[in-house]
Amino acid sequence: MEAIARLRNVPTSPRKMRLVADLVRGKRVGMALSLLKYTPNHGALRLEKLLLSAVANWQAKNPDAKLEEADLYIKTIMVDEGRSLKRLRPAPQGRGHRIRKRSNHVTLVVDAFNSGEVTADFEELNEKAN
């Protein structure tokens, strides 16, 4: 059973947040948390908190299941563009240049690993073995 966590109106551009999201897509939760903890990007801190929230949501949905035995992984992570704040910056000769302060929305889905499904983490292990 999967659990969803959403983070809305994050004041970071979607392009920067996607760089961090691509690091953890398809990984197991433990590995993703360790990657996010030591990634220097600003979005990594917010994604780490979001991942912990998704794990807590999964625990709330499955009170009888143990977290260690569930073997959770990141099933889906999407970074969508949020609204842009439009500002004007003074330019020469009385003009104004527009500045767009972008934001994003992040949706993260965590699921328990089933033997029938194949994840990117599993594929990496097979590639390294060959």
Short mmCIF file of N, CA and C in Angstrom, two decimals:
data_model
loop_
_atom_site.label_atom_id
_atom_site.label_comp_id
_atom_site.label_asym_id
_atom_site.label_seq_id
_atom_site.Cartn_x
_atom_site.Cartn_y
_atom_site.Cartn_z
N MET A 1 0.84 -1.17 0.00
CA MET A 1 0.00 0.00 0.00
C MET A 1 0.89 1.24 0.00
N GLU A 2 0.59 2.15 -0.88
CA GLU A 2 1.44 3.33 -1.03
C GLU A 2 0.94 4.49 -0.19
N ALA A 3 1.85 5.43 0.09
CA ALA A 3 1.52 6.64 0.83
C ALA A 3 2.05 7.84 0.05
N ILE A 4 1.30 8.93 0.11
CA ILE A 4 1.63 10.12 -0.66
C ILE A 4 1.92 11.27 0.28
N ALA A 5 2.92 12.09 -0.07
CA ALA A 5 3.19 13.34 0.64
C ALA A 5 3.40 14.42 -0.41
N ARG A 6 2.84 15.59 -0.15
CA ARG A 6 2.96 16.70 -1.09
C ARG A 6 3.56 17.91 -0.40
N LEU A 7 4.38 18.63 -1.15
CA LEU A 7 4.99 19.87 -0.68
C LEU A 7 4.63 20.94 -1.70
N ARG A 8 3.95 21.99 -1.26
CA ARG A 8 3.42 22.98 -2.18
C ARG A 8 4.11 24.32 -2.00
N ASN A 9 4.24 25.06 -3.09
CA ASN A 9 4.77 26.41 -3.10
C ASN A 9 6.16 26.52 -2.47
N VAL A 10 7.06 25.67 -2.89
CA VAL A 10 8.45 25.72 -2.42
C VAL A 10 9.16 26.83 -3.19
N PRO A 11 9.78 27.80 -2.50
CA PRO A 11 10.39 28.92 -3.21
C PRO A 11 11.74 28.59 -3.83
N THR A 12 11.77 27.56 -4.64
CA THR A 12 12.96 27.16 -5.39
C THR A 12 12.50 26.89 -6.82
N SER A 13 13.34 27.14 -7.78
CA SER A 13 12.93 26.90 -9.15
C SER A 13 12.77 25.39 -9.39
N PRO A 14 11.82 24.99 -10.22
CA PRO A 14 11.61 23.57 -10.47
C PRO A 14 12.83 22.88 -11.07
N ARG A 15 13.59 23.60 -11.84
CA ARG A 15 14.77 23.02 -12.48
C ARG A 15 15.80 22.59 -11.42
N LYS A 16 16.00 23.42 -10.41
CA LYS A 16 16.95 23.08 -9.35
C LYS A 16 16.44 21.92 -8.49
N MET A 17 15.13 21.90 -8.25
CA MET A 17 14.56 20.84 -7.42
C MET A 17 14.57 19.50 -8.15
N ARG A 18 14.41 19.53 -9.48
CA ARG A 18 14.43 18.28 -10.25
C ARG A 18 15.80 17.61 -10.22
N LEU A 19 16.87 18.41 -10.12
CA LEU A 19 18.20 17.83 -10.02
C LEU A 19 18.32 16.95 -8.78
N VAL A 20 17.75 17.41 -7.67
CA VAL A 20 17.80 16.64 -6.43
C VAL A 20 16.84 15.46 -6.49
N ALA A 21 15.66 15.67 -7.08
CA ALA A 21 14.65 14.61 -7.16
C ALA A 21 15.15 13.45 -8.02
N ASP A 22 15.92 13.75 -9.06
CA ASP A 22 16.44 12.70 -9.93
C ASP A 22 17.45 11.80 -9.21
N LEU A 23 18.09 12.34 -8.17
CA LEU A 23 19.05 11.54 -7.40
C LEU A 23 18.38 10.38 -6.66
N VAL A 24 17.17 10.62 -6.16
CA VAL A 24 16.54 9.64 -5.28
C VAL A 24 15.40 8.86 -5.93
N ARG A 25 15.06 9.16 -7.15
CA ARG A 25 13.94 8.47 -7.81
C ARG A 25 14.23 6.97 -7.92
N GLY A 26 13.32 6.14 -7.38
CA GLY A 26 13.45 4.69 -7.47
C GLY A 26 14.32 4.07 -6.39
N LYS A 27 14.91 4.86 -5.53
CA LYS A 27 15.82 4.33 -4.50
C LYS A 27 15.02 3.86 -3.29
N ARG A 28 15.66 3.07 -2.47
CA ARG A 28 15.06 2.68 -1.20
C ARG A 28 15.14 3.85 -0.23
N VAL A 29 14.26 3.86 0.75
CA VAL A 29 14.12 5.01 1.63
C VAL A 29 15.40 5.27 2.42
N GLY A 30 16.02 4.23 2.95
CA GLY A 30 17.25 4.42 3.72
C GLY A 30 18.37 5.04 2.89
N MET A 31 18.52 4.53 1.69
CA MET A 31 19.56 5.06 0.80
C MET A 31 19.23 6.49 0.37
N ALA A 32 17.97 6.76 0.10
CA ALA A 32 17.56 8.10 -0.31
C ALA A 32 17.78 9.11 0.81
N LEU A 33 17.49 8.72 2.04
CA LEU A 33 17.71 9.63 3.17
C LEU A 33 19.18 9.96 3.35
N SER A 34 20.04 8.95 3.18
CA SER A 34 21.47 9.22 3.32
C SER A 34 21.99 10.08 2.16
N LEU A 35 21.46 9.88 0.96
CA LEU A 35 21.85 10.73 -0.17
C LEU A 35 21.43 12.18 0.05
N LEU A 36 20.20 12.36 0.52
CA LEU A 36 19.68 13.71 0.72
C LEU A 36 20.39 14.43 1.87
N LYS A 37 20.80 13.66 2.87
CA LYS A 37 21.45 14.28 4.03
C LYS A 37 22.78 14.93 3.64
N TYR A 38 23.51 14.31 2.73
CA TYR A 38 24.84 14.81 2.38
C TYR A 38 24.89 15.50 1.01
N THR A 39 23.75 15.81 0.45
CA THR A 39 23.71 16.57 -0.80
C THR A 39 23.69 18.05 -0.45
N PRO A 40 24.60 18.85 -1.03
CA PRO A 40 24.70 20.26 -0.62
C PRO A 40 23.62 21.18 -1.19
N ASN A 41 22.78 20.70 -2.09
CA ASN A 41 21.75 21.56 -2.69
C ASN A 41 20.70 21.94 -1.65
N HIS A 42 20.13 23.13 -1.83
CA HIS A 42 19.16 23.63 -0.87
C HIS A 42 17.87 22.81 -0.88
N GLY A 43 17.51 22.28 -2.04
CA GLY A 43 16.29 21.48 -2.14
C GLY A 43 16.38 20.13 -1.45
N ALA A 44 17.58 19.66 -1.17
CA ALA A 44 17.76 18.35 -0.54
C ALA A 44 17.18 18.34 0.88
N LEU A 45 17.32 19.44 1.60
CA LEU A 45 16.79 19.51 2.96
C LEU A 45 15.27 19.42 2.95
N ARG A 46 14.64 20.10 2.02
CA ARG A 46 13.17 20.05 1.93
C ARG A 46 12.68 18.68 1.47
N LEU A 47 13.40 18.04 0.54
CA LEU A 47 12.99 16.70 0.10
C LEU A 47 13.20 15.67 1.19
N GLU A 48 14.22 15.86 2.02
CA GLU A 48 14.44 14.93 3.13
C GLU A 48 13.27 14.98 4.11
N LYS A 49 12.81 16.18 4.44
CA LYS A 49 11.66 16.31 5.33
C LYS A 49 10.40 15.75 4.69
N LEU A 50 10.25 15.94 3.38
CA LEU A 50 9.09 15.41 2.67
C LEU A 50 9.10 13.88 2.67
N LEU A 51 10.28 13.30 2.48
CA LEU A 51 10.40 11.84 2.49
C LEU A 51 10.06 11.27 3.87
N LEU A 52 10.52 11.93 4.92
CA LEU A 52 10.18 11.49 6.27
C LEU A 52 8.68 11.61 6.52
N SER A 53 8.06 12.62 5.96
CA SER A 53 6.61 12.78 6.08
C SER A 53 5.87 11.67 5.34
N ALA A 54 6.36 11.29 4.17
CA ALA A 54 5.74 10.20 3.41
C ALA A 54 5.86 8.88 4.16
N VAL A 55 7.00 8.65 4.80
CA VAL A 55 7.18 7.43 5.59
C VAL A 55 6.22 7.43 6.78
N ALA A 56 6.04 8.58 7.42
CA ALA A 56 5.09 8.67 8.53
C ALA A 56 3.66 8.43 8.05
N ASN A 57 3.34 8.94 6.86
CA ASN A 57 2.01 8.68 6.29
C ASN A 57 1.82 7.19 6.02
N TRP A 58 2.87 6.53 5.55
CA TRP A 58 2.78 5.09 5.29
C TRP A 58 2.57 4.32 6.60
N GLN A 59 3.26 4.75 7.65
CA GLN A 59 3.09 4.09 8.94
C GLN A 59 1.67 4.29 9.48
N ALA A 60 1.09 5.47 9.25
CA ALA A 60 -0.27 5.73 9.71
C ALA A 60 -1.28 4.87 8.96
N LYS A 61 -1.02 4.60 7.68
CA LYS A 61 -1.92 3.75 6.89
C LYS A 61 -1.78 2.28 7.25
N ASN A 62 -0.58 1.87 7.66
CA ASN A 62 -0.29 0.46 7.96
C ASN A 62 0.21 0.34 9.40
N PRO A 63 -0.69 0.45 10.39
CA PRO A 63 -0.22 0.41 11.78
C PRO A 63 0.30 -0.95 12.22
N ASP A 64 -0.15 -2.03 11.58
CA ASP A 64 0.28 -3.36 11.99
C ASP A 64 1.59 -3.80 11.32
N ALA A 65 2.01 -3.12 10.28
CA ALA A 65 3.24 -3.50 9.56
C ALA A 65 4.45 -2.84 10.21
N LYS A 66 5.58 -3.55 10.16
CA LYS A 66 6.82 -3.00 10.71
C LYS A 66 7.58 -2.28 9.60
N LEU A 67 8.15 -1.16 9.95
CA LEU A 67 8.84 -0.33 8.96
C LEU A 67 10.09 -1.02 8.42
N GLU A 68 10.81 -1.73 9.28
CA GLU A 68 12.05 -2.40 8.86
C GLU A 68 11.77 -3.54 7.88
N GLU A 69 10.67 -4.23 8.06
CA GLU A 69 10.35 -5.37 7.20
C GLU A 69 9.66 -4.94 5.91
N ALA A 70 9.15 -3.71 5.86
CA ALA A 70 8.38 -3.26 4.70
C ALA A 70 9.26 -3.02 3.49
N ASP A 71 10.50 -2.63 3.70
CA ASP A 71 11.44 -2.37 2.61
C ASP A 71 10.86 -1.33 1.65
N LEU A 72 10.66 -0.11 2.16
CA LEU A 72 10.04 0.96 1.40
C LEU A 72 10.99 1.53 0.35
N TYR A 73 10.42 2.00 -0.75
CA TYR A 73 11.19 2.66 -1.79
C TYR A 73 10.36 3.81 -2.35
N ILE A 74 11.02 4.72 -3.04
CA ILE A 74 10.35 5.87 -3.64
C ILE A 74 9.79 5.44 -4.99
N LYS A 75 8.49 5.30 -5.04
CA LYS A 75 7.83 4.82 -6.25
C LYS A 75 7.76 5.92 -7.30
N THR A 76 7.35 7.10 -6.88
CA THR A 76 7.20 8.23 -7.80
C THR A 76 7.61 9.51 -7.09
N ILE A 77 8.31 10.37 -7.81
CA ILE A 77 8.57 11.72 -7.32
C ILE A 77 8.44 12.66 -8.51
N MET A 78 7.55 13.65 -8.35
CA MET A 78 7.29 14.60 -9.43
C MET A 78 7.51 16.01 -8.92
N VAL A 79 8.15 16.82 -9.74
CA VAL A 79 8.35 18.24 -9.42
C VAL A 79 7.64 19.03 -10.51
N ASP A 80 6.59 19.74 -10.12
CA ASP A 80 5.80 20.54 -11.05
C ASP A 80 6.04 22.02 -10.78
N GLU A 81 5.78 22.82 -11.79
CA GLU A 81 5.98 24.25 -11.64
C GLU A 81 4.83 24.86 -10.86
N GLY A 82 5.16 25.71 -9.89
CA GLY A 82 4.16 26.44 -9.13
C GLY A 82 3.97 27.83 -9.70
N ARG A 83 3.37 28.71 -8.93
CA ARG A 83 3.17 30.06 -9.44
C ARG A 83 4.46 30.86 -9.36
N SER A 84 4.56 31.85 -10.20
CA SER A 84 5.73 32.72 -10.23
C SER A 84 5.36 34.09 -9.68
N LEU A 85 6.19 34.60 -8.80
CA LEU A 85 6.02 35.97 -8.34
C LEU A 85 6.74 36.88 -9.33
N LYS A 86 6.05 37.87 -9.82
CA LYS A 86 6.63 38.75 -10.83
C LYS A 86 7.05 40.06 -10.16
N ARG A 87 8.31 40.42 -10.37
CA ARG A 87 8.87 41.63 -9.78
C ARG A 87 9.52 42.45 -10.88
N LEU A 88 9.71 43.74 -10.64
CA LEU A 88 10.39 44.61 -11.59
C LEU A 88 11.71 45.06 -10.99
N ARG A 89 12.73 45.05 -11.81
CA ARG A 89 14.06 45.50 -11.41
C ARG A 89 14.38 46.75 -12.22
N PRO A 90 14.86 47.79 -11.57
CA PRO A 90 15.18 49.01 -12.32
C PRO A 90 16.28 48.74 -13.35
N ALA A 91 16.08 49.30 -14.52
CA ALA A 91 17.03 49.15 -15.63
C ALA A 91 17.40 50.55 -16.13
N PRO A 92 18.42 50.66 -16.94
CA PRO A 92 18.83 51.99 -17.44
C PRO A 92 17.74 52.68 -18.25
N GLN A 93 17.78 53.99 -18.28
CA GLN A 93 16.90 54.85 -19.06
C GLN A 93 15.43 54.70 -18.67
N GLY A 94 15.19 54.49 -17.39
CA GLY A 94 13.82 54.46 -16.87
C GLY A 94 13.03 53.21 -17.19
N ARG A 95 13.67 52.21 -17.69
CA ARG A 95 12.97 50.96 -18.01
C ARG A 95 12.92 50.06 -16.79
N GLY A 96 12.18 48.97 -16.92
CA GLY A 96 12.12 47.96 -15.86
C GLY A 96 12.23 46.58 -16.46
N HIS A 97 13.09 45.77 -15.91
CA HIS A 97 13.21 44.39 -16.36
C HIS A 97 12.44 43.49 -15.41
N ARG A 98 11.73 42.55 -15.99
CA ARG A 98 10.90 41.65 -15.18
C ARG A 98 11.76 40.54 -14.58
N ILE A 99 11.53 40.26 -13.31
CA ILE A 99 12.18 39.15 -12.63
C ILE A 99 11.07 38.18 -12.20
N ARG A 100 11.24 36.91 -12.54
CA ARG A 100 10.27 35.89 -12.14
C ARG A 100 10.87 35.05 -11.03
N LYS A 101 10.27 35.11 -9.86
CA LYS A 101 10.70 34.27 -8.74
C LYS A 101 9.84 33.02 -8.78
N ARG A 102 10.45 31.93 -9.21
CA ARG A 102 9.70 30.70 -9.46
C ARG A 102 9.52 29.88 -8.19
N SER A 103 8.50 29.05 -8.21
CA SER A 103 8.26 28.11 -7.11
C SER A 103 7.85 26.77 -7.72
N ASN A 104 7.75 25.75 -6.87
CA ASN A 104 7.39 24.43 -7.39
C ASN A 104 6.54 23.67 -6.40
N HIS A 105 5.94 22.60 -6.90
CA HIS A 105 5.16 21.66 -6.10
C HIS A 105 5.81 20.29 -6.26
N VAL A 106 6.02 19.59 -5.14
CA VAL A 106 6.64 18.27 -5.17
C VAL A 106 5.63 17.25 -4.66
N THR A 107 5.48 16.15 -5.38
CA THR A 107 4.64 15.03 -4.97
C THR A 107 5.51 13.80 -4.87
N LEU A 108 5.48 13.12 -3.73
CA LEU A 108 6.32 11.96 -3.48
C LEU A 108 5.44 10.79 -3.06
N VAL A 109 5.62 9.65 -3.70
CA VAL A 109 4.86 8.44 -3.39
C VAL A 109 5.83 7.37 -2.91
N VAL A 110 5.55 6.81 -1.73
CA VAL A 110 6.37 5.76 -1.14
C VAL A 110 5.54 4.48 -1.12
N ASP A 111 6.19 3.36 -1.45
CA ASP A 111 5.47 2.09 -1.48
C ASP A 111 6.37 0.99 -0.92
N ALA A 112 5.76 -0.08 -0.47
CA ALA A 112 6.52 -1.24 0.00
C ALA A 112 7.00 -2.03 -1.20
N PHE A 113 8.20 -2.54 -1.11
CA PHE A 113 8.79 -3.28 -2.22
C PHE A 113 8.16 -4.65 -2.32
N ASN A 114 7.63 -4.98 -3.51
CA ASN A 114 7.09 -6.31 -3.79
C ASN A 114 8.03 -7.01 -4.75
N SER A 115 8.12 -8.32 -4.65
CA SER A 115 9.04 -9.06 -5.51
C SER A 115 8.65 -8.99 -6.98
N GLY A 116 7.37 -8.72 -7.29
CA GLY A 116 6.93 -8.65 -8.67
C GLY A 116 7.35 -7.38 -9.39
N GLU A 117 7.56 -6.30 -8.63
CA GLU A 117 7.91 -5.03 -9.25
C GLU A 117 9.42 -4.88 -9.32
N VAL A 118 9.89 -4.16 -10.30
CA VAL A 118 11.33 -3.92 -10.46
C VAL A 118 11.57 -2.42 -10.32
N THR A 119 12.53 -2.04 -9.48
CA THR A 119 12.84 -0.63 -9.28
C THR A 119 14.18 -0.30 -9.91
N ALA A 120 14.47 0.96 -9.96
CA ALA A 120 15.74 1.42 -10.51
C ALA A 120 16.89 0.95 -9.62
N ASP A 121 16.66 0.90 -8.31
CA ASP A 121 17.69 0.45 -7.38
C ASP A 121 18.06 -1.01 -7.66
N PHE A 122 17.05 -1.84 -7.95
CA PHE A 122 17.28 -3.24 -8.27
C PHE A 122 18.05 -3.37 -9.58
N GLU A 123 17.70 -2.52 -10.55
CA GLU A 123 18.39 -2.54 -11.84
C GLU A 123 19.87 -2.17 -11.68
N GLU A 124 20.15 -1.19 -10.80
CA GLU A 124 21.55 -0.79 -10.57
C GLU A 124 22.36 -1.94 -10.00
N LEU A 125 21.77 -2.69 -9.10
CA LEU A 125 22.47 -3.82 -8.50
C LEU A 125 22.78 -4.88 -9.55
N ASN A 126 21.84 -5.12 -10.45
CA ASN A 126 22.08 -6.10 -11.51
C ASN A 126 23.16 -5.63 -12.48
N GLU A 127 23.18 -4.34 -12.80
CA GLU A 127 24.20 -3.82 -13.71
C GLU A 127 25.60 -3.93 -13.09
N LYS A 128 25.70 -3.65 -11.79
CA LYS A 128 27.00 -3.73 -11.13
C LYS A 128 27.50 -5.17 -11.03
N ALA A 129 26.55 -6.10 -10.90
CA ALA A 129 26.93 -7.51 -10.79
C ALA A 129 27.45 -8.05 -12.12
N ASN A 130 26.93 -7.54 -13.22
CA ASN A 130 27.34 -8.03 -14.54
C ASN A 130 28.57 -7.41 -14.99
#
